[in-house]
Each structure stands twice: as structure tokens, then as C-alpha cells.
């Protein structure tokens, strides 16, 4: 039986259509709406452990200097703030005219008493010679001895009065009690001062320290001898050593204080508030690559990839950082896969394609400008 040409044409067209449809179904689908990223697991490794804290730079020992006289006028101030002084240097002087007059009177009284004592001793010597020849009575000799003792006592009284007058005169000159640096000057020439009032302030030996407040959880990790690193306002590194750690914590704030000596403070000045790093040694801790940590809403966070290629944001407690790794103190389980390259482009709930770390050109960039993940 002959088949009409029209029928063959229809059948051929149908076969070609089926072949075309079958070919399209065989091609693998490619999702171009997901971003290519690389991941790394949360692992434990040895890390240079450090604690970051903030605190002021202060004087190890700051001495408040004043005078022990009241109602005296300042005649000169020989130092200014920031000036280095040596032990014994004259810092200021008071008007000492009345004190010098009192001292002169006390010295004259002492000389008078000493002359009386010399006369009493001479009389006693003559009396003892006369008593040997029985020219004077025993009672007269006793009177001579008593006169000598009274005269020597008056010498002691006059000498003590002279010493007191000399001490008051010395109080009119304020001298540096130790080597150091003047940190404050609170007096001017012509000012009438009172005893005990603060006139100058001295940083003993110019020694500075850094005092950092740490929570109780971190305080136990710091020990005397640990190295401290600070940076001044010019960016220069200043190193120090922990001298002491407070034995307890404040009941209200639950913090304790770390005292770190700064042997070479450089440009640091007392009162400067700085952030510093306390190196506490090596420790094996959970870590993630530094590039995996991003800031979201002001908090350090990472993106964790589940088995279906969906990311979820996890806020973490960040610890020490060293050699490209960051300590994770909380918020992640060991072994979790976190996004490394490409984390900065992601939002919670995005779907991603995990690629090999050597696919540098494909990872860390959205597939196209039109299909970048929405924020």
C-alpha cells in the first residue's frame, strides 16, 4: 500500500520534534543564581593566646608634695610641669625671714646656755680642790654639782630649741624627695600656703604603668611576667610586662585589675586610655580562618553552610587572632563548615555553591550582577 507524501511529512516532523524535546531533557541544569564560595571547618589548633583589654596609663607612684608650714608666702617656684628633677633639688622656697630670726635667737640662747654650763663645770672643779683641803663643806660641794647639772640641762634645752628652729627654717625650702618628673604644678610665687596643701605632684622615677580591667573569666589566664603590647597615638609599639594581678575581683563590676610596667613608655603620657594586648602563651583552641569572620550589626559573625547548600549566620565570641586564624570562644561547634571566601557578600538564608579553594576566580564573587544575593 502506498503512503501519501503528506503523511510522511507529518510523521517526519513529529519525529524531529520528539528528538529535540528529548535532547533538551538530557542536558544538565545549571543554577546560575547561587554564589560560588569556599569553606573551611572549625578545627582546634595551637594559637598564640592573647587577651585584649583597655585601660589608662598611670604613674606607678605619684607623690603629692607640700610644705609643713602655714601662713608663709611662696617666694619662688623653680620647676614646671614635665620637668625632670633629681633627689634633693630645690623645687620651691618660702619667705623665711621670720624663721631665720627665730633660728638666730635659738642659736644665741644655746651659746648662752653653753657658757653657763662651762662656768658651772669650772666652779665645780675649784670646789672639789677646796674640798680636798677641807676648805669648803660637803653641802657646798653638792650645790656646785647641782649647779653644773642644771647648767648642762639648760644646754640640752637650748640645743633642742635651736634644732626645732633650724627644722622650721628647712621647711621653708621644698626639695625633691626622689628622682622623677613633675606632673602637676598647683602653686604660683606670691601665694600664701597652708600646711599639708598640695603644691606639686611628682612621678617617682618617671615610672609609668598600664592598668587594665578584665572580667573574672580572663583574669585567671594572666600571670606576672606576661608580655603586653600597646600602641601610642602615633602608632608606635610600646611593650610592657605584667607586674601584678589583683588577687580578687570587684563585687559590683566582677572585674579585676592587671598592672603592667612600661619600662620605655615613649610618647605615652599619664591619663592616656589605650587598648592593649596581653600575650598569655600558647593554647589549643577552636579556630576559623580570619577571612571567615564578618561584622553584622556590629558583632563578629560567620556563615555556616548546611548539607543542602544554605547558609545561616552565627554570631560568635571572638578571641585571640594569630597567623591568619581567629579563636572562637563560643557560638560554633567543632567541625562546622564556615564560608571563607565570599562571606562578605552573603545574607542569612542564601544558597551557595561550594567550590574548591583553588577556584579563586569563581569563588567570592556573585555569578552575575543581576543574580547577586539580596540583602
mmCIF file of C-alpha atoms in Angstrom:
data_model
loop_
_atom_site.group_PDB
_atom_site.id
_atom_site.type_symbol
_atom_site.label_atom_id
_atom_site.label_comp_id
_atom_site.label_asym_id
_atom_site.label_seq_id
_atom_site.Cartn_x
_atom_site.Cartn_y
_atom_site.Cartn_z
ATOM 1 C CA UNK A 1 0.000 0.000 0.000
ATOM 2 C CA UNK A 2 1.393 3.363 -0.915
ATOM 3 C CA UNK A 3 1.550 6.014 1.824
ATOM 4 C CA UNK A 4 0.750 9.538 0.715
ATOM 5 C CA UNK A 5 3.655 12.045 0.693
ATOM 6 C CA UNK A 6 1.774 14.379 3.006
ATOM 7 C CA UNK A 7 1.501 11.637 5.630
ATOM 8 C CA UNK A 8 5.308 11.021 5.511
ATOM 9 C CA UNK A 9 5.976 14.727 6.007
ATOM 10 C CA UNK A 10 3.780 14.882 9.108
ATOM 11 C CA UNK A 11 5.443 11.808 10.625
ATOM 12 C CA UNK A 12 8.950 13.167 9.963
ATOM 13 C CA UNK A 13 8.119 16.495 11.604
ATOM 14 C CA UNK A 14 6.736 14.714 14.667
ATOM 15 C CA UNK A 15 9.891 12.594 14.995
ATOM 16 C CA UNK A 16 12.148 15.628 14.790
ATOM 17 C CA UNK A 17 10.074 17.396 17.449
ATOM 18 C CA UNK A 18 10.358 14.427 19.842
ATOM 19 C CA UNK A 19 14.093 14.202 19.253
ATOM 20 C CA UNK A 20 14.517 17.872 20.031
ATOM 21 C CA UNK A 21 12.487 17.564 23.235
ATOM 22 C CA UNK A 22 14.455 14.516 24.320
ATOM 23 C CA UNK A 23 17.750 16.323 23.727
ATOM 24 C CA UNK A 24 16.716 19.253 25.957
ATOM 25 C CA UNK A 25 15.745 16.926 28.800
ATOM 26 C CA UNK A 26 19.163 15.223 28.643
ATOM 27 C CA UNK A 27 21.124 18.468 29.181
ATOM 28 C CA UNK A 28 22.073 19.028 32.886
ATOM 29 C CA UNK A 29 20.556 22.082 34.552
ATOM 30 C CA UNK A 30 22.955 24.738 35.785
ATOM 31 C CA UNK A 31 21.884 27.036 38.670
ATOM 32 C CA UNK A 32 23.394 30.407 37.912
ATOM 33 C CA UNK A 33 21.522 32.175 40.783
ATOM 34 C CA UNK A 34 23.821 30.847 43.558
ATOM 35 C CA UNK A 35 27.204 32.250 44.585
ATOM 36 C CA UNK A 36 30.376 30.184 44.493
ATOM 37 C CA UNK A 37 32.138 30.148 47.865
ATOM 38 C CA UNK A 38 34.885 28.258 49.637
ATOM 39 C CA UNK A 39 34.516 26.804 53.117
ATOM 40 C CA UNK A 40 36.693 25.630 55.970
ATOM 41 C CA UNK A 41 35.871 23.589 59.066
ATOM 42 C CA UNK A 42 36.076 24.765 62.655
ATOM 43 C CA UNK A 43 39.202 22.986 63.930
ATOM 44 C CA UNK A 44 41.375 23.027 67.018
ATOM 45 C CA UNK A 45 44.928 24.213 66.667
ATOM 46 C CA UNK A 46 47.701 25.768 68.725
ATOM 47 C CA UNK A 47 47.345 29.532 68.788
ATOM 48 C CA UNK A 48 49.273 32.315 70.449
ATOM 49 C CA UNK A 49 46.740 33.116 73.134
ATOM 50 C CA UNK A 50 46.130 36.776 73.946
ATOM 51 C CA UNK A 51 43.583 38.905 75.747
ATOM 52 C CA UNK A 52 42.545 42.319 74.507
ATOM 53 C CA UNK A 53 41.706 44.873 77.165
ATOM 54 C CA UNK A 54 41.568 48.618 77.697
ATOM 55 C CA UNK A 55 42.820 50.808 80.484
ATOM 56 C CA UNK A 56 44.631 54.016 81.422
ATOM 57 C CA UNK A 57 48.331 54.730 81.544
ATOM 58 C CA UNK A 58 49.135 55.929 85.064
ATOM 59 C CA UNK A 59 52.119 56.638 87.277
ATOM 60 C CA UNK A 60 53.389 53.692 89.273
ATOM 61 C CA UNK A 61 53.829 56.042 92.243
ATOM 62 C CA UNK A 62 52.762 59.675 92.159
ATOM 63 C CA UNK A 63 53.838 61.782 95.145
ATOM 64 C CA UNK A 64 51.832 64.792 96.310
ATOM 65 C CA UNK A 65 54.259 67.405 97.625
ATOM 66 C CA UNK A 66 53.541 70.217 100.075
ATOM 67 C CA UNK A 67 55.085 72.141 102.965
ATOM 68 C CA UNK A 68 54.663 71.771 106.725
ATOM 69 C CA UNK A 69 54.275 75.470 107.450
ATOM 70 C CA UNK A 70 51.153 77.619 107.385
ATOM 71 C CA UNK A 71 50.833 81.288 106.589
ATOM 72 C CA UNK A 72 54.093 81.530 104.667
ATOM 73 C CA UNK A 73 54.368 83.224 101.289
ATOM 74 C CA UNK A 74 55.920 81.452 98.278
ATOM 75 C CA UNK A 75 58.911 83.422 97.022
ATOM 76 C CA UNK A 76 59.942 81.201 94.068
ATOM 77 C CA UNK A 77 58.902 78.074 92.193
ATOM 78 C CA UNK A 78 61.874 76.525 90.416
ATOM 79 C CA UNK A 79 60.172 73.787 88.350
ATOM 80 C CA UNK A 80 57.370 73.404 85.849
ATOM 81 C CA UNK A 81 55.215 70.529 84.620
ATOM 82 C CA UNK A 82 57.095 67.886 82.669
ATOM 83 C CA UNK A 83 60.482 68.824 84.103
ATOM 84 C CA UNK A 84 62.769 66.052 85.331
ATOM 85 C CA UNK A 85 64.282 66.552 88.777
ATOM 86 C CA UNK A 86 66.819 64.737 90.929
ATOM 87 C CA UNK A 87 66.572 63.845 94.572
ATOM 88 C CA UNK A 88 67.398 66.886 96.716
ATOM 89 C CA UNK A 89 66.727 69.518 94.052
ATOM 90 C CA UNK A 90 65.074 72.694 95.378
ATOM 91 C CA UNK A 91 61.530 72.810 93.995
ATOM 92 C CA UNK A 92 60.204 75.945 95.728
ATOM 93 C CA UNK A 93 61.077 78.308 98.583
ATOM 94 C CA UNK A 94 59.008 80.239 101.125
ATOM 95 C CA UNK A 95 59.628 83.620 102.720
ATOM 96 C CA UNK A 96 61.886 82.585 105.626
ATOM 97 C CA UNK A 97 62.739 85.939 107.255
ATOM 98 C CA UNK A 98 60.779 85.312 110.468
ATOM 99 C CA UNK A 99 62.060 81.756 110.581
ATOM 100 C CA UNK A 100 65.658 82.923 110.260
ATOM 101 C CA UNK A 101 65.082 85.410 113.111
ATOM 102 C CA UNK A 102 63.732 82.636 115.330
ATOM 103 C CA UNK A 103 66.738 80.497 114.436
ATOM 104 C CA UNK A 104 69.163 83.272 115.340
ATOM 105 C CA UNK A 105 67.514 83.700 118.739
ATOM 106 C CA UNK A 106 67.672 79.969 119.379
ATOM 107 C CA UNK A 107 71.361 79.877 118.466
ATOM 108 C CA UNK A 108 72.099 82.789 120.822
ATOM 109 C CA UNK A 109 70.215 81.063 123.653
ATOM 110 C CA UNK A 110 72.241 77.925 123.067
ATOM 111 C CA UNK A 111 75.527 79.818 123.262
ATOM 112 C CA UNK A 112 74.383 81.446 126.488
ATOM 113 C CA UNK A 113 73.495 78.088 127.999
ATOM 114 C CA UNK A 114 76.805 76.595 126.911
ATOM 115 C CA UNK A 115 78.683 79.486 128.604
ATOM 116 C CA UNK A 116 76.716 78.914 131.821
ATOM 117 C CA UNK A 117 77.492 75.216 131.700
ATOM 118 C CA UNK A 118 81.225 75.932 131.227
ATOM 119 C CA UNK A 119 81.188 78.246 134.266
ATOM 120 C CA UNK A 120 79.369 75.651 136.365
ATOM 121 C CA UNK A 121 81.905 72.980 135.464
ATOM 122 C CA UNK A 122 84.798 75.344 136.319
ATOM 123 C CA UNK A 123 83.235 76.182 139.718
ATOM 124 C CA UNK A 124 82.786 72.508 140.460
ATOM 125 C CA UNK A 125 86.458 71.788 139.663
ATOM 126 C CA UNK A 126 87.610 74.507 142.050
ATOM 127 C CA UNK A 127 85.200 73.349 144.708
ATOM 128 C CA UNK A 128 86.497 69.776 144.502
ATOM 129 C CA UNK A 129 90.058 71.049 145.018
ATOM 130 C CA UNK A 130 88.981 73.120 148.023
ATOM 131 C CA UNK A 131 87.009 70.234 149.458
ATOM 132 C CA UNK A 132 90.174 68.120 149.289
ATOM 133 C CA UNK A 133 91.814 70.533 151.753
ATOM 134 C CA UNK A 134 88.585 70.761 153.727
ATOM 135 C CA UNK A 135 88.220 74.454 152.912
ATOM 136 C CA UNK A 136 84.517 74.103 151.967
ATOM 137 C CA UNK A 137 81.803 71.946 153.389
ATOM 138 C CA UNK A 138 80.347 68.890 151.731
ATOM 139 C CA UNK A 139 76.997 70.667 151.287
ATOM 140 C CA UNK A 140 78.665 73.472 149.361
ATOM 141 C CA UNK A 141 80.278 70.912 147.069
ATOM 142 C CA UNK A 142 76.857 69.306 146.475
ATOM 143 C CA UNK A 143 75.449 72.700 145.484
ATOM 144 C CA UNK A 144 78.234 73.125 142.952
ATOM 145 C CA UNK A 145 77.470 69.704 141.448
ATOM 146 C CA UNK A 146 73.762 70.545 141.229
ATOM 147 C CA UNK A 147 74.562 73.868 139.518
ATOM 148 C CA UNK A 148 76.652 72.053 136.919
ATOM 149 C CA UNK A 149 73.850 69.552 136.231
ATOM 150 C CA UNK A 150 71.280 72.354 135.874
ATOM 151 C CA UNK A 151 73.557 74.256 133.502
ATOM 152 C CA UNK A 152 74.072 71.159 131.315
ATOM 153 C CA UNK A 153 70.301 70.583 131.259
ATOM 154 C CA UNK A 154 69.770 74.166 130.088
ATOM 155 C CA UNK A 155 72.256 73.464 127.311
ATOM 156 C CA UNK A 156 70.201 70.451 126.214
ATOM 157 C CA UNK A 157 67.001 72.505 126.235
ATOM 158 C CA UNK A 158 68.603 75.321 124.244
ATOM 159 C CA UNK A 159 70.071 72.863 121.730
ATOM 160 C CA UNK A 160 66.644 71.236 121.183
ATOM 161 C CA UNK A 161 65.089 74.679 120.662
ATOM 162 C CA UNK A 162 67.831 75.515 118.193
ATOM 163 C CA UNK A 163 67.244 72.259 116.290
ATOM 164 C CA UNK A 164 63.493 72.922 116.144
ATOM 165 C CA UNK A 165 64.104 76.423 114.788
ATOM 166 C CA UNK A 166 66.529 75.003 112.228
ATOM 167 C CA UNK A 167 63.949 72.391 111.157
ATOM 168 C CA UNK A 168 61.273 75.051 110.680
ATOM 169 C CA UNK A 169 63.743 77.050 108.636
ATOM 170 C CA UNK A 170 64.461 73.994 106.478
ATOM 171 C CA UNK A 171 60.719 73.515 105.931
ATOM 172 C CA UNK A 172 60.762 76.790 104.025
ATOM 173 C CA UNK A 173 62.619 75.001 101.229
ATOM 174 C CA UNK A 174 60.783 72.186 99.451
ATOM 175 C CA UNK A 175 63.202 69.645 97.994
ATOM 176 C CA UNK A 176 62.532 66.682 95.690
ATOM 177 C CA UNK A 177 62.213 63.517 97.816
ATOM 178 C CA UNK A 178 63.195 61.287 94.874
ATOM 179 C CA UNK A 179 64.218 61.333 91.222
ATOM 180 C CA UNK A 180 61.245 61.815 88.934
ATOM 181 C CA UNK A 181 59.170 64.076 86.700
ATOM 182 C CA UNK A 182 56.929 66.928 87.824
ATOM 183 C CA UNK A 183 53.414 66.018 86.697
ATOM 184 C CA UNK A 184 51.481 68.951 88.182
ATOM 185 C CA UNK A 185 52.226 72.451 89.487
ATOM 186 C CA UNK A 186 49.487 73.911 91.658
ATOM 187 C CA UNK A 187 51.206 76.970 93.153
ATOM 188 C CA UNK A 188 52.464 80.345 91.992
ATOM 189 C CA UNK A 189 55.010 82.778 93.512
ATOM 190 C CA UNK A 190 53.372 85.160 95.986
ATOM 191 C CA UNK A 191 50.761 82.650 97.089
ATOM 192 C CA UNK A 192 50.315 82.153 100.843
ATOM 193 C CA UNK A 193 50.151 78.425 101.519
ATOM 194 C CA UNK A 194 48.776 76.232 104.278
ATOM 195 C CA UNK A 195 50.446 73.242 105.864
ATOM 196 C CA UNK A 196 49.619 69.991 104.084
ATOM 197 C CA UNK A 197 48.159 71.588 100.950
ATOM 198 C CA UNK A 198 49.253 70.011 97.669
ATOM 199 C CA UNK A 199 51.617 72.295 95.794
ATOM 200 C CA UNK A 200 53.406 69.986 93.345
ATOM 201 C CA UNK A 201 52.990 66.427 92.080
ATOM 202 C CA UNK A 202 55.944 64.157 91.277
ATOM 203 C CA UNK A 203 56.008 60.881 89.327
ATOM 204 C CA UNK A 204 58.628 58.928 91.218
ATOM 205 C CA UNK A 205 61.471 57.821 88.906
ATOM 206 C CA UNK A 206 59.204 58.760 85.955
ATOM 207 C CA UNK A 207 57.846 55.188 86.030
ATOM 208 C CA UNK A 208 54.542 54.544 84.216
ATOM 209 C CA UNK A 209 52.253 51.522 84.141
ATOM 210 C CA UNK A 210 49.154 50.352 82.268
ATOM 211 C CA UNK A 211 46.148 49.284 84.339
ATOM 212 C CA UNK A 212 43.607 47.109 82.547
ATOM 213 C CA UNK A 213 40.266 45.946 83.897
ATOM 214 C CA UNK A 214 39.500 42.309 83.000
ATOM 215 C CA UNK A 215 36.439 40.157 83.666
ATOM 216 C CA UNK A 216 36.857 37.338 86.135
ATOM 217 C CA UNK A 217 36.908 34.739 83.314
ATOM 218 C CA UNK A 218 40.007 36.321 81.739
ATOM 219 C CA UNK A 219 41.776 37.395 84.911
ATOM 220 C CA UNK A 220 42.860 33.854 85.790
ATOM 221 C CA UNK A 221 44.685 33.458 82.461
ATOM 222 C CA UNK A 222 47.054 36.377 83.143
ATOM 223 C CA UNK A 223 50.212 35.873 85.182
ATOM 224 C CA UNK A 224 53.060 38.167 86.245
ATOM 225 C CA UNK A 225 55.686 38.226 83.513
ATOM 226 C CA UNK A 226 53.240 38.089 80.589
ATOM 227 C CA UNK A 227 54.132 40.439 77.736
ATOM 228 C CA UNK A 228 51.881 43.422 76.985
ATOM 229 C CA UNK A 229 51.702 45.302 73.692
ATOM 230 C CA UNK A 230 50.301 48.830 73.353
ATOM 231 C CA UNK A 231 50.296 51.390 70.566
ATOM 232 C CA UNK A 232 50.614 55.106 71.190
ATOM 233 C CA UNK A 233 48.751 57.756 69.233
ATOM 234 C CA UNK A 234 51.467 57.790 66.587
ATOM 235 C CA UNK A 235 51.117 54.039 66.025
ATOM 236 C CA UNK A 236 54.439 53.184 67.665
ATOM 237 C CA UNK A 237 54.581 49.903 69.565
ATOM 238 C CA UNK A 238 55.157 50.106 73.325
ATOM 239 C CA UNK A 239 55.850 46.891 75.201
ATOM 240 C CA UNK A 240 55.420 46.148 78.871
ATOM 241 C CA UNK A 241 55.436 43.318 81.384
ATOM 242 C CA UNK A 242 52.675 42.337 83.776
ATOM 243 C CA UNK A 243 53.923 43.167 87.279
ATOM 244 C CA UNK A 244 50.915 42.120 89.322
ATOM 245 C CA UNK A 245 47.360 40.836 89.040
ATOM 246 C CA UNK A 246 44.741 41.798 91.614
ATOM 247 C CA UNK A 247 44.021 38.786 93.840
ATOM 248 C CA UNK A 248 40.259 39.319 93.743
ATOM 249 C CA UNK A 249 37.504 40.885 91.677
ATOM 250 C CA UNK A 250 35.201 43.775 92.428
ATOM 251 C CA UNK A 251 31.882 42.537 93.760
ATOM 252 C CA UNK A 252 29.902 45.093 91.729
ATOM 253 C CA UNK A 253 31.670 45.068 88.357
ATOM 254 C CA UNK A 254 33.039 41.496 88.554
ATOM 255 C CA UNK A 255 36.352 42.709 87.164
ATOM 256 C CA UNK A 256 39.931 42.695 88.394
ATOM 257 C CA UNK A 257 42.957 44.820 87.567
ATOM 258 C CA UNK A 258 46.152 43.906 85.745
ATOM 259 C CA UNK A 259 49.194 46.120 86.441
ATOM 260 C CA UNK A 260 51.786 46.197 83.646
ATOM 261 C CA UNK A 261 55.103 48.048 83.930
ATOM 262 C CA UNK A 262 56.173 50.136 80.916
ATOM 263 C CA UNK A 263 59.997 50.342 81.059
ATOM 264 C CA UNK A 264 60.160 52.512 77.929
ATOM 265 C CA UNK A 265 56.818 54.378 77.630
ATOM 266 C CA UNK A 266 57.984 56.514 74.711
ATOM 267 C CA UNK A 267 55.391 59.178 73.925
ATOM 268 C CA UNK A 268 52.792 57.808 76.342
ATOM 269 C CA UNK A 269 51.538 60.192 78.998
ATOM 270 C CA UNK A 270 49.656 59.560 82.254
ATOM 271 C CA UNK A 271 45.906 59.552 81.752
ATOM 272 C CA UNK A 272 46.024 58.180 78.197
ATOM 273 C CA UNK A 273 43.386 55.468 77.720
ATOM 274 C CA UNK A 274 44.607 52.695 75.428
ATOM 275 C CA UNK A 275 43.610 49.270 74.161
ATOM 276 C CA UNK A 276 46.308 46.661 74.642
ATOM 277 C CA UNK A 277 47.066 43.021 74.028
ATOM 278 C CA UNK A 278 48.194 40.714 76.836
ATOM 279 C CA UNK A 279 50.035 37.679 75.471
ATOM 280 C CA UNK A 280 49.299 34.723 77.723
ATOM 281 C CA UNK A 281 51.221 31.981 75.856
ATOM 282 C CA UNK A 282 50.164 29.124 73.550
ATOM 283 C CA UNK A 283 46.869 27.258 73.795
ATOM 284 C CA UNK A 284 44.974 24.707 71.674
ATOM 285 C CA UNK A 285 41.619 26.293 70.894
ATOM 286 C CA UNK A 286 38.848 26.163 68.239
ATOM 287 C CA UNK A 287 39.704 28.466 65.338
ATOM 288 C CA UNK A 288 38.392 29.621 61.967
ATOM 289 C CA UNK A 289 40.230 31.477 59.192
ATOM 290 C CA UNK A 290 40.326 35.194 59.733
ATOM 291 C CA UNK A 291 38.549 35.866 56.412
ATOM 292 C CA UNK A 292 35.523 33.884 57.613
ATOM 293 C CA UNK A 293 34.679 36.448 60.297
ATOM 294 C CA UNK A 294 32.485 39.356 59.200
ATOM 295 C CA UNK A 295 30.711 42.100 61.106
ATOM 296 C CA UNK A 296 26.939 42.022 61.150
ATOM 297 C CA UNK A 297 25.076 44.607 63.240
ATOM 298 C CA UNK A 298 28.375 45.383 64.940
ATOM 299 C CA UNK A 299 29.006 41.806 66.105
ATOM 300 C CA UNK A 300 31.565 39.291 64.791
ATOM 301 C CA UNK A 301 29.734 36.576 62.857
ATOM 302 C CA UNK A 302 30.320 33.702 60.436
ATOM 303 C CA UNK A 303 28.171 31.948 57.825
ATOM 304 C CA UNK A 304 27.693 28.203 58.343
ATOM 305 C CA UNK A 305 26.818 26.030 55.332
ATOM 306 C CA UNK A 306 24.424 23.106 55.862
ATOM 307 C CA UNK A 307 24.259 19.924 53.744
ATOM 308 C CA UNK A 308 21.819 21.458 51.276
ATOM 309 C CA UNK A 309 23.938 24.496 50.421
ATOM 310 C CA UNK A 310 22.047 27.014 52.563
ATOM 311 C CA UNK A 311 23.954 29.401 54.809
ATOM 312 C CA UNK A 312 22.909 30.599 58.236
ATOM 313 C CA UNK A 313 24.583 33.421 60.113
ATOM 314 C CA UNK A 314 26.048 32.621 63.526
ATOM 315 C CA UNK A 315 27.209 35.259 65.990
ATOM 316 C CA UNK A 316 30.452 34.229 67.701
ATOM 317 C CA UNK A 317 32.583 35.290 70.629
ATOM 318 C CA UNK A 318 35.893 36.218 69.112
ATOM 319 C CA UNK A 319 39.164 35.545 70.953
ATOM 320 C CA UNK A 320 42.808 35.913 70.033
ATOM 321 C CA UNK A 321 43.967 36.254 66.433
ATOM 322 C CA UNK A 322 47.280 34.966 65.125
ATOM 323 C CA UNK A 323 48.790 33.836 61.819
ATOM 324 C CA UNK A 324 45.538 34.186 59.849
ATOM 325 C CA UNK A 325 43.306 32.380 62.363
ATOM 326 C CA UNK A 326 40.818 33.636 64.939
ATOM 327 C CA UNK A 327 39.931 31.897 68.173
ATOM 328 C CA UNK A 328 36.218 31.092 68.536
ATOM 329 C CA UNK A 329 35.272 31.131 72.208
ATOM 330 C CA UNK A 330 31.621 30.390 71.669
ATOM 331 C CA UNK A 331 28.827 30.124 69.117
ATOM 332 C CA UNK A 332 30.185 27.322 66.872
ATOM 333 C CA UNK A 333 30.515 23.574 67.094
ATOM 334 C CA UNK A 334 33.796 21.958 66.161
ATOM 335 C CA UNK A 335 33.702 20.634 62.580
ATOM 336 C CA UNK A 336 31.070 23.105 61.322
ATOM 337 C CA UNK A 337 31.728 24.323 57.774
ATOM 338 C CA UNK A 338 32.044 28.114 57.618
ATOM 339 C CA UNK A 339 32.237 30.254 54.494
ATOM 340 C CA UNK A 340 35.671 31.764 53.963
ATOM 341 C CA UNK A 341 35.964 33.450 50.555
ATOM 342 C CA UNK A 342 32.688 35.100 49.695
ATOM 343 C CA UNK A 343 31.421 35.602 53.246
ATOM 344 C CA UNK A 344 31.224 39.358 52.833
ATOM 345 C CA UNK A 345 28.605 39.041 50.045
ATOM 346 C CA UNK A 346 26.175 36.757 51.901
ATOM 347 C CA UNK A 347 22.980 37.184 53.862
ATOM 348 C CA UNK A 348 21.232 34.768 56.190
ATOM 349 C CA UNK A 349 19.395 32.055 54.236
ATOM 350 C CA UNK A 350 21.278 32.456 50.951
ATOM 351 C CA UNK A 351 22.030 29.368 48.864
ATOM 352 C CA UNK A 352 25.623 28.835 47.741
ATOM 353 C CA UNK A 353 27.769 26.538 45.663
ATOM 354 C CA UNK A 354 30.825 25.238 47.487
ATOM 355 C CA UNK A 355 33.870 25.117 45.220
ATOM 356 C CA UNK A 356 37.438 24.042 45.738
ATOM 357 C CA UNK A 357 39.746 26.606 47.344
ATOM 358 C CA UNK A 358 41.839 26.767 44.155
ATOM 359 C CA UNK A 359 38.841 28.053 42.196
ATOM 360 C CA UNK A 360 39.866 31.570 43.080
ATOM 361 C CA UNK A 361 38.258 33.247 40.116
ATOM 362 C CA UNK A 362 34.898 31.607 40.706
ATOM 363 C CA UNK A 363 34.649 31.963 44.458
ATOM 364 C CA UNK A 364 33.999 35.126 46.406
ATOM 365 C CA UNK A 365 32.068 36.839 43.565
ATOM 366 C CA UNK A 366 28.386 36.695 42.625
ATOM 367 C CA UNK A 367 27.501 34.744 39.434
ATOM 368 C CA UNK A 368 26.194 37.838 37.660
ATOM 369 C CA UNK A 369 25.308 41.350 38.592
ATOM 370 C CA UNK A 370 21.619 40.514 38.102
ATOM 371 C CA UNK A 371 21.643 37.431 40.336
ATOM 372 C CA UNK A 372 23.646 38.715 43.342
ATOM 373 C CA UNK A 373 22.009 37.594 46.622
ATOM 374 C CA UNK A 374 19.568 40.061 48.046
ATOM 375 C CA UNK A 375 20.264 41.614 51.447
#
